[in-house]
Amino acid sequence: MERSPAARNLRFAVIGAGMSGILSAIKLREAGYDDFTVYEKADRLGGTWRENTYPGISCDVPSHLYSYSFEPNPDWSQRFSPGAEIQAYFEGVARRRGVMSRIRFGDEVTRLEFANGRWTLETKSGHRDEVDVVIAATGVLHHPKLPDLAGQDDFEGALFHSARWDHSVKLDGARVGVVGTGSSAVQIVGAIVDRVAKLSLFQRTAQWIMPQENPRYSEAERAEFRKHPELVTKLHEDMAVLFSAFSNGLVDANSPQMKAIEDACLANLEQNVRDPVLREKLRPSYKAACKRLVMSDCFYRAVQQPQAEVVTEGIERVEAKGVRTRDGRLHELDVLVLATGFRVDRFLRPIRVVGRDGIELEQVWEKRPSAYLSISIPGFPNLFMLNGPNGPVGNFSLIEVAELQLGYVLQLVSRLRAGCREICPSEEATVQLELDRTEAAKHTIWGSGCRSWYLDDRGVPMSWPWTFDRFRAEMSAPKLEAWEQKG
Ligand code: NAP
């Protein structure tokens, strides 16, 4: 890339070596920025795919879509490939693209402070760095949300969160309890039911289940993909169009797409759950896709196995031998899995972030996190988030979201390279956009009357409430009147 004579050299810190951090490293280099470090607190890259290793884990976005647009993979084994394969994909991309040597592993960023046009970064080990730009690629579904069940510490068996799977614990022939009915629980139940002696699924709220076939790609198909990479790129693009059509329906609770999804889920329930009592237990009382839509082709089969039970009585407490429900019954267990989701309001935190004039992010986000276009925060110049607050997180490929956001960020960064020292969104533009966003969010499917991780403390969906096409258009070029530039 050609530089003007006045171009500044910029130093970057990327925080997190998951999907968006790896993407950032690759795209920074491509844009001609070579002075950067990727900070990763763990000893391995991969983010979500490093941390979630529970049985049955896969991504319910088709693999050919859940890939970087510039790194098509002819070798995906299935339409929805398992987690380990996705982890291997990211490791392969990072190795091939020379990202590995740029990652500082095993050191957690604890503090960021902005002064005189630069960020000072500190890590747990005491390492310091001074950079012009910070890209926070810290993930969304990252901090496990543990339920506050009475007596949890008394349990004599093994107890762990779905994102902290303890692979030393024997499942074969064990009595296993699973708390939760989100995507994680549904995948776990389908994968372990045939191995365990007893499976108790503690369901607080029934889920709509979208049937999902998962055909394998034959060796012949994969050979064809290897020979003609353009076929893989075409698949990626076609799937992106299909997903856009689906996601455009999410923002209108009464759209034909939402009706079609509910019809498909309802037919799945009616046709595939034989016992009328169980069918009623599994029948949700809210609109399909209000909670994050769960896709599975084996969940209903799993919960109809003789060793499985869907327990709908609330949990009273955990005891030494198992879980006691409110009807007084003790469900004896050897293993209790908490598939209870994540704290989705953390983003950069627990990093302590001090912006311009000493303002603390913790204070700015005291009520709830927010950011202009989910990317940047007034008063925190040259700090950009990927998959930040209130962005498009509902049933999209977060890779596509991150690629679009990074393209937008790089356009802002080019202004820094050209000589501007500080860039951040104006307070006015941020407040106005947030007002418009919350108003629009009320009409989306996520605001149609259910409890879910999409909702903030006011019950407003924390998501992009307009079509994905509008998001794409917004990301194509920054509206510079919304950005304050200094220096
Ligand atoms: P989740 O969707 O937030 O589900 C948490 C479950 O735990 C819910 O059923 C919830 O019940 C239940 N729960 C929470 N606290 C409880 C308590 N104290 N007592 C009883 N039940 C409790 O979490 P998740 O399944 O880990 O999924 C999170 C997100 O990760 C998904 O929505 C999806 O975006 C992503 N994910 C994706 C995939 C994929 O294939 N792409 C796979 C896994 C996860 P209520 O419904 O009553 O609140």
XYZ file of C-alpha atoms and ligand atoms in Angstrom:
535
model
C 0.000 0.000 0.000
C 1.283 3.449 -0.958
C 1.824 5.971 1.791
C 1.775 9.717 1.618
C 5.001 11.357 2.821
C 3.179 12.632 5.904
C 1.950 9.179 6.898
C 2.546 8.316 10.534
C 3.763 4.950 11.687
C 1.141 3.500 13.951
C 1.524 0.904 16.650
C -1.443 -1.332 17.503
C -2.497 -3.666 20.297
C -5.066 -6.297 19.462
C -6.670 -7.831 22.537
C -7.727 -11.440 22.136
C -6.608 -14.140 19.716
C -10.002 -15.559 18.871
C -11.766 -15.262 15.543
C -11.730 -11.429 15.504
C -8.205 -11.049 16.857
C -6.754 -13.338 14.194
C -8.766 -11.461 11.592
C -7.378 -8.154 12.874
C -3.788 -9.348 12.653
C -4.256 -10.528 9.075
C -6.072 -7.409 7.907
C -3.709 -4.983 9.663
C -0.805 -6.509 7.795
C -2.661 -6.471 4.506
C -3.335 -2.750 5.018
C 0.360 -2.133 5.558
C 0.428 -1.900 9.360
C 3.057 -4.239 10.664
C 3.730 -2.852 14.112
C 1.318 -4.703 16.365
C 1.030 -7.315 19.101
C -1.899 -9.588 19.718
C -2.406 -10.070 23.463
C -3.939 -13.382 24.483
C -4.481 -14.334 28.108
C -4.649 -18.080 27.396
C -1.894 -20.323 26.079
C -3.748 -21.123 22.896
C -5.697 -19.118 20.334
C -9.290 -19.846 19.350
C -11.513 -17.944 21.803
C -14.941 -19.576 21.926
C -13.649 -22.675 20.168
C -10.759 -23.096 22.563
C -12.973 -22.696 25.609
C -16.040 -24.670 24.595
C -15.130 -28.319 24.222
C -18.306 -29.925 25.517
C -19.547 -33.114 23.829
C -21.595 -32.349 20.727
C -20.239 -28.853 20.208
C -20.641 -27.532 16.719
C -21.528 -24.232 15.123
C -25.063 -23.844 13.886
C -23.968 -21.384 11.227
C -23.020 -23.489 8.168
C -19.259 -24.014 8.068
C -18.837 -22.608 4.578
C -20.360 -19.386 5.891
C -18.658 -19.546 9.289
C -15.246 -19.109 7.615
C -13.275 -16.011 6.737
C -14.339 -14.762 3.302
C -10.665 -14.745 2.277
C -9.874 -18.228 3.660
C -12.368 -20.653 2.128
C -11.975 -24.167 3.454
C -12.657 -27.002 1.001
C -12.256 -29.585 3.744
C -15.181 -28.923 6.080
C -16.481 -32.359 6.970
C -20.116 -31.422 7.421
C -22.576 -28.646 6.756
C -22.275 -27.777 10.476
C -18.826 -28.926 11.499
C -17.801 -29.828 15.058
C -16.022 -27.401 17.373
C -12.633 -29.143 17.217
C -12.606 -28.757 13.435
C -13.390 -25.053 13.746
C -10.591 -24.657 16.304
C -8.209 -26.422 13.890
C -9.353 -24.102 11.076
C -8.448 -20.983 13.083
C -5.110 -22.468 14.114
C -4.375 -23.371 10.489
C -5.262 -19.890 9.219
C -3.170 -18.237 11.941
C -0.171 -20.438 11.121
C -0.419 -19.991 7.350
C -0.853 -16.232 7.650
C 2.059 -15.748 10.034
C -0.089 -14.617 12.943
C 1.295 -17.045 15.563
C 4.582 -15.229 16.071
C 2.693 -11.985 16.691
C 0.676 -13.320 19.619
C 1.846 -12.785 23.171
C 0.302 -15.792 24.890
C -0.443 -16.310 28.565
C -0.524 -12.670 29.586
C -3.786 -10.926 30.366
C -4.319 -7.247 29.625
C -5.475 -5.640 32.868
C -5.387 -1.904 32.179
C -5.586 0.562 29.321
C -5.043 4.262 29.838
C -5.245 7.011 27.243
C -3.023 10.090 27.462
C -1.447 12.412 24.901
C -2.913 10.607 21.927
C -1.676 7.140 22.930
C -2.836 4.155 24.925
C -0.660 2.643 27.637
C -1.428 -1.026 28.089
C -0.525 -3.107 31.130
C -0.708 -6.842 31.599
C -0.980 -9.117 34.619
C 2.731 -9.918 34.403
C 3.617 -6.206 34.584
C 4.471 -5.865 30.885
C 3.740 -2.394 29.428
C 3.196 -1.273 25.882
C 2.422 2.074 24.295
C 0.260 2.036 21.220
C -1.650 4.427 18.995
C -4.620 2.163 18.425
C -6.303 -0.593 20.416
C -8.499 -3.176 18.729
C -10.545 -5.050 21.318
C -11.409 -8.486 20.004
C -12.459 -9.772 23.405
C -15.585 -11.725 22.415
C -19.199 -11.687 23.488
C -20.158 -15.090 24.891
C -17.072 -15.374 27.010
C -17.701 -15.057 30.750
C -19.691 -18.042 32.059
C -22.849 -17.135 33.950
C -23.093 -19.396 36.952
C -26.480 -19.836 38.577
C -26.779 -19.162 42.260
C -28.202 -22.550 43.256
C -28.454 -23.138 46.995
C -26.181 -25.904 48.239
C -24.009 -26.025 45.098
C -20.871 -26.559 47.193
C -22.400 -29.568 48.950
C -22.567 -31.650 45.765
C -20.327 -34.716 46.016
C -20.240 -35.367 42.273
C -18.596 -33.340 39.508
C -20.071 -29.933 38.767
C -18.928 -27.611 35.990
C -20.109 -25.020 33.466
C -20.572 -26.083 29.842
C -17.709 -23.777 28.797
C -15.375 -25.341 31.395
C -15.969 -28.986 30.512
C -14.034 -31.360 32.735
C -12.896 -34.116 30.376
C -11.511 -36.173 33.256
C -15.050 -36.913 34.423
C -16.464 -40.232 33.271
C -19.837 -39.970 31.518
C -20.338 -43.584 30.457
C -22.856 -45.163 32.780
C -23.073 -41.995 34.906
C -26.178 -40.180 36.116
C -25.901 -36.736 34.561
C -27.936 -33.615 35.171
C -27.928 -30.700 32.732
C -29.273 -27.304 33.789
C -30.540 -25.173 30.897
C -32.091 -25.606 27.478
C -30.044 -23.171 25.345
C -27.952 -24.138 22.319
C -25.183 -25.523 24.546
C -27.482 -27.764 26.612
C -29.318 -29.033 23.537
C -26.056 -30.026 21.840
C -24.757 -31.691 25.027
C -27.952 -33.669 25.609
C -27.989 -34.964 22.030
C -24.356 -36.039 22.259
C -24.317 -37.793 25.632
C -27.718 -39.380 26.032
C -26.687 -42.758 24.640
C -23.659 -42.973 26.911
C -25.184 -42.194 30.270
C -27.252 -44.290 32.664
C -29.603 -41.410 33.404
C -30.003 -37.926 31.995
C -32.014 -35.303 33.860
C -32.565 -32.132 31.887
C -33.559 -29.306 34.221
C -35.660 -27.067 32.008
C -36.725 -23.652 33.271
C -38.147 -22.557 29.922
C -39.029 -24.695 26.919
C -37.201 -23.974 23.662
C -38.335 -23.898 20.090
C -36.238 -26.401 18.179
C -35.599 -25.765 14.503
C -34.940 -29.065 12.702
C -31.537 -29.066 11.127
C -30.042 -31.691 8.879
C -26.304 -31.997 8.981
C -25.109 -33.918 5.912
C -21.453 -34.826 5.548
C -19.463 -33.670 2.543
C -18.248 -36.722 0.626
C -14.577 -37.130 -0.261
C -15.543 -36.550 -3.908
C -17.244 -33.256 -3.028
C -14.265 -32.094 -1.004
C -11.879 -33.037 -3.824
C -14.020 -30.966 -6.173
C -13.879 -28.033 -3.720
C -10.082 -28.340 -3.534
C -9.828 -28.381 -7.317
C -12.206 -25.447 -7.764
C -11.881 -23.052 -4.812
C -14.291 -20.709 -6.597
C -17.051 -23.224 -5.770
C -16.343 -22.747 -2.052
C -16.355 -18.974 -2.412
C -19.662 -19.219 -4.258
C -21.115 -21.403 -1.468
C -19.984 -18.799 1.089
C -21.640 -16.010 -0.862
C -24.865 -17.921 -1.493
C -25.158 -18.817 2.185
C -24.536 -15.191 3.171
C -27.474 -14.144 0.955
C -29.708 -16.820 2.508
C -28.722 -15.773 6.016
C -29.353 -12.120 5.208
C -32.887 -12.975 4.102
C -33.467 -14.843 7.354
C -31.892 -12.156 9.516
C -33.840 -9.391 7.833
C -36.967 -11.144 9.130
C -35.730 -11.128 12.752
C -36.129 -7.388 13.043
C -39.877 -7.588 12.479
C -41.599 -9.874 14.976
C -44.511 -10.326 12.547
C -42.488 -10.981 9.392
C -43.256 -13.921 7.081
C -39.784 -15.337 7.843
C -40.614 -15.546 11.564
C -43.946 -17.192 10.756
C -42.194 -19.777 8.565
C -39.694 -20.514 11.324
C -42.409 -20.935 13.929
C -44.369 -23.236 11.596
C -41.276 -25.397 11.047
C -40.536 -25.569 14.782
C -44.153 -26.351 15.623
C -44.316 -29.136 13.043
C -41.072 -30.523 14.489
C -42.607 -30.642 17.962
C -45.954 -32.054 16.858
C -44.512 -34.702 14.570
C -41.492 -35.819 16.532
C -42.559 -35.894 20.176
C -44.934 -38.814 20.668
C -45.921 -38.589 24.342
C -48.536 -35.818 24.735
C -47.414 -35.007 28.289
C -43.792 -34.576 27.235
C -44.912 -32.616 24.151
C -46.697 -30.085 26.355
C -43.649 -29.796 28.619
C -41.564 -28.990 25.557
C -44.038 -26.511 24.042
C -42.801 -22.917 24.384
C -45.226 -20.132 25.236
C -43.453 -17.362 23.308
C -42.679 -16.714 19.649
C -40.049 -18.821 17.893
C -36.653 -17.035 17.580
C -37.495 -14.696 20.491
C -34.732 -16.504 22.339
C -31.732 -17.389 20.197
C -33.137 -20.060 17.895
C -31.887 -23.513 18.806
C -31.235 -25.887 15.933
C -31.049 -29.617 16.339
C -31.886 -32.811 14.561
C -31.380 -35.017 17.622
C -32.715 -33.211 20.696
C -36.265 -34.593 20.545
C -34.954 -38.093 19.933
C -32.599 -37.689 22.896
C -35.205 -36.573 25.422
C -37.493 -39.460 24.413
C -34.925 -42.103 25.359
C -35.958 -44.191 28.364
C -32.970 -42.985 30.410
C -33.821 -39.300 29.784
C -36.172 -37.092 31.745
C -37.185 -33.489 31.182
C -37.596 -32.051 34.660
C -39.774 -28.962 34.738
C -40.196 -28.619 38.485
C -37.929 -25.760 39.558
C -34.654 -26.504 41.323
C -34.985 -26.106 45.086
C -31.353 -26.773 45.925
C -28.334 -28.902 45.187
C -27.505 -31.543 47.780
C -24.640 -33.968 48.293
C -26.318 -36.668 46.213
C -28.017 -34.594 43.543
C -30.613 -31.951 42.804
C -33.783 -31.542 44.825
C -36.689 -30.006 42.934
C -39.514 -27.959 44.407
C -41.831 -30.981 44.520
C -39.471 -32.464 47.130
C -37.981 -35.070 44.782
C -34.250 -35.789 44.851
C -32.698 -36.428 41.406
C -29.612 -38.446 42.266
C -26.641 -37.479 40.112
C -22.935 -38.127 39.597
C -22.379 -35.141 37.315
C -24.127 -31.765 37.129
C -23.506 -29.621 34.042
C -24.444 -25.957 34.231
C -25.306 -24.987 30.662
C -26.542 -21.667 31.981
C -25.049 -19.287 29.438
C -22.795 -16.280 29.620
C -22.608 -12.766 31.027
C -22.959 -10.851 27.802
C -22.554 -7.359 29.237
C -18.805 -7.593 29.923
C -17.091 -6.935 26.572
C -13.714 -5.347 27.413
C -14.131 -5.767 31.119
C -12.620 -6.768 33.551
C -9.870 -4.711 31.863
C -9.757 -1.316 33.585
C -10.092 1.234 30.793
C -9.307 4.892 31.447
C -10.129 7.222 28.583
C -9.539 10.880 27.811
C -9.336 13.152 30.892
C -9.343 10.177 33.241
C -12.867 8.926 32.515
C -13.387 5.327 33.537
C -15.213 2.934 31.227
C -16.677 1.237 34.297
C -18.480 4.501 35.077
C -19.550 5.220 31.515
C -20.976 1.689 31.344
C -22.289 1.674 34.896
C -25.868 1.097 33.781
C -25.161 -0.909 30.666
C -22.581 -1.069 27.867
C -23.132 0.940 24.741
C -21.031 2.185 21.830
C -21.451 4.027 18.579
C -22.334 1.379 16.006
C -21.056 -1.121 18.603
C -17.511 -0.107 17.638
C -16.315 2.900 19.605
C -17.136 4.993 22.682
C -17.125 8.792 23.039
C -14.157 9.875 25.172
C -12.171 6.715 24.363
C -10.334 7.694 21.163
C -8.556 5.222 18.923
C -10.150 2.272 20.732
C -12.228 0.035 18.488
C -14.252 -3.023 19.398
C -15.191 -5.929 17.168
C -18.510 -7.524 18.073
C -18.978 -4.859 20.726
C -22.210 -3.841 22.505
C -25.551 -3.863 20.679
C -24.181 -5.173 17.409
C -25.665 -7.822 15.160
C -25.385 -10.911 17.335
C -28.646 -12.662 16.504
C -28.186 -15.788 14.428
C -25.574 -14.222 12.134
C -22.128 -15.377 11.258
C -20.095 -13.277 13.676
C -17.188 -13.667 11.260
C -19.040 -11.712 8.605
C -19.938 -9.091 11.225
C -16.313 -8.775 12.365
C -15.007 -8.528 8.786
C -17.414 -5.685 8.018
C -16.596 -3.899 11.273
C -12.873 -4.228 10.733
C -13.180 -2.785 7.216
C -14.936 0.198 8.775
C -12.305 0.549 11.522
C -9.485 0.477 8.993
C -11.062 3.418 7.188
C -10.942 5.372 10.467
C -7.395 4.216 11.112
C -6.327 5.551 7.722
C -7.214 9.005 9.042
C -4.869 8.421 11.973
C -2.170 7.358 9.580
C -2.753 10.504 7.550
C -1.947 12.650 10.566
C -5.042 12.915 12.785
C -4.097 11.928 16.377
C -7.410 11.100 17.959
C -10.665 9.848 16.563
C -13.802 8.875 18.437
C -17.546 9.202 17.922
C -19.296 12.311 19.132
C -21.474 12.071 22.227
C -24.359 13.537 20.257
C -24.214 10.968 17.435
C -23.866 8.134 19.948
C -26.839 9.230 22.069
C -29.046 9.746 19.004
C -28.164 6.398 17.482
C -28.796 4.654 20.796
C -32.231 6.313 21.075
C -33.133 5.196 17.558
C -31.738 1.733 18.232
C -33.678 1.121 21.432
C -36.906 2.318 19.801
C -36.432 0.007 16.818
C -35.327 -2.889 19.044
C -38.749 -3.052 20.669
C -40.276 -4.238 17.389
C -37.818 -7.055 16.796
C -38.511 -10.697 17.491
C -36.191 -10.546 20.541
C -38.478 -7.951 22.135
C -41.628 -10.000 21.538
C -41.969 -11.288 25.091
C -39.504 -13.838 26.442
C -36.470 -13.873 28.723
C -33.136 -14.226 26.948
C -29.529 -13.097 26.953
C -30.409 -10.591 24.230
C -32.197 -8.375 26.734
C -30.571 -5.643 28.801
C -31.541 -4.632 32.341
C -34.547 -2.704 30.923
C -35.699 -5.627 28.810
C -34.551 -3.933 25.581
C -32.800 -6.234 23.070
C -29.060 -5.509 22.990
C -28.814 -6.085 19.288
C -28.730 -4.362 15.930
C -32.462 -3.855 15.295
C -32.360 -3.123 11.590
C -31.746 -5.338 8.610
C -28.384 -6.899 7.964
C -28.332 -5.072 4.617
C -28.549 -1.788 6.499
C -25.686 -2.886 8.738
C -23.617 -3.755 5.690
C -24.375 -0.361 4.124
C -23.522 1.438 7.391
C -20.198 -0.405 7.581
C -19.245 0.466 4.001
C -18.054 3.981 4.940
C -17.986 6.003 8.190
C -20.257 9.028 8.292
C -17.489 11.397 9.239
C -19.814 14.001 10.737
C -20.400 11.523 13.583
C -16.679 11.261 14.342
C -14.609 13.816 16.223
C -11.061 14.146 14.964
C -8.291 15.920 16.838
C -4.758 16.855 15.949
P -28.248 -19.604 26.948
O -28.823 -19.631 25.592
O -28.147 -18.311 27.649
O -29.091 -20.637 27.798
C -28.938 -20.719 29.185
C -29.953 -21.729 29.707
O -29.736 -21.874 31.102
C -31.392 -21.275 29.524
O -32.174 -22.387 29.219
C -31.740 -20.712 30.892
O -33.109 -20.776 31.212
C -30.965 -21.663 31.783
N -30.662 -21.103 33.085
C -29.868 -20.047 33.367
N -29.819 -19.834 34.692
C -30.615 -20.788 35.249
C -30.986 -21.096 36.588
N -30.538 -20.363 37.608
N -31.820 -22.130 36.796
C -32.283 -22.853 35.754
N -31.977 -22.624 34.475
C -31.152 -21.600 34.234
O -26.766 -20.248 26.986
P -26.045 -21.244 25.978
O -26.875 -22.429 25.699
O -24.676 -21.462 26.485
O -25.998 -20.433 24.643
C -25.552 -19.092 24.629
C -25.391 -18.662 23.219
O -24.166 -19.177 22.736
C -26.417 -19.168 22.243
O -27.622 -18.493 22.291
C -25.676 -19.005 20.949
O -25.695 -17.666 20.532
C -24.279 -19.396 21.373
N -24.079 -20.809 21.093
C -24.052 -21.132 19.803
C -23.884 -22.417 19.466
C -23.841 -22.705 18.022
O -24.053 -23.811 17.627
N -23.554 -21.703 17.170
C -23.743 -23.415 20.410
C -23.772 -23.050 21.744
C -23.938 -21.729 22.068
P -34.161 -19.656 30.735
O -34.362 -19.914 29.260
O -35.349 -19.898 31.552
O -33.516 -18.340 31.004
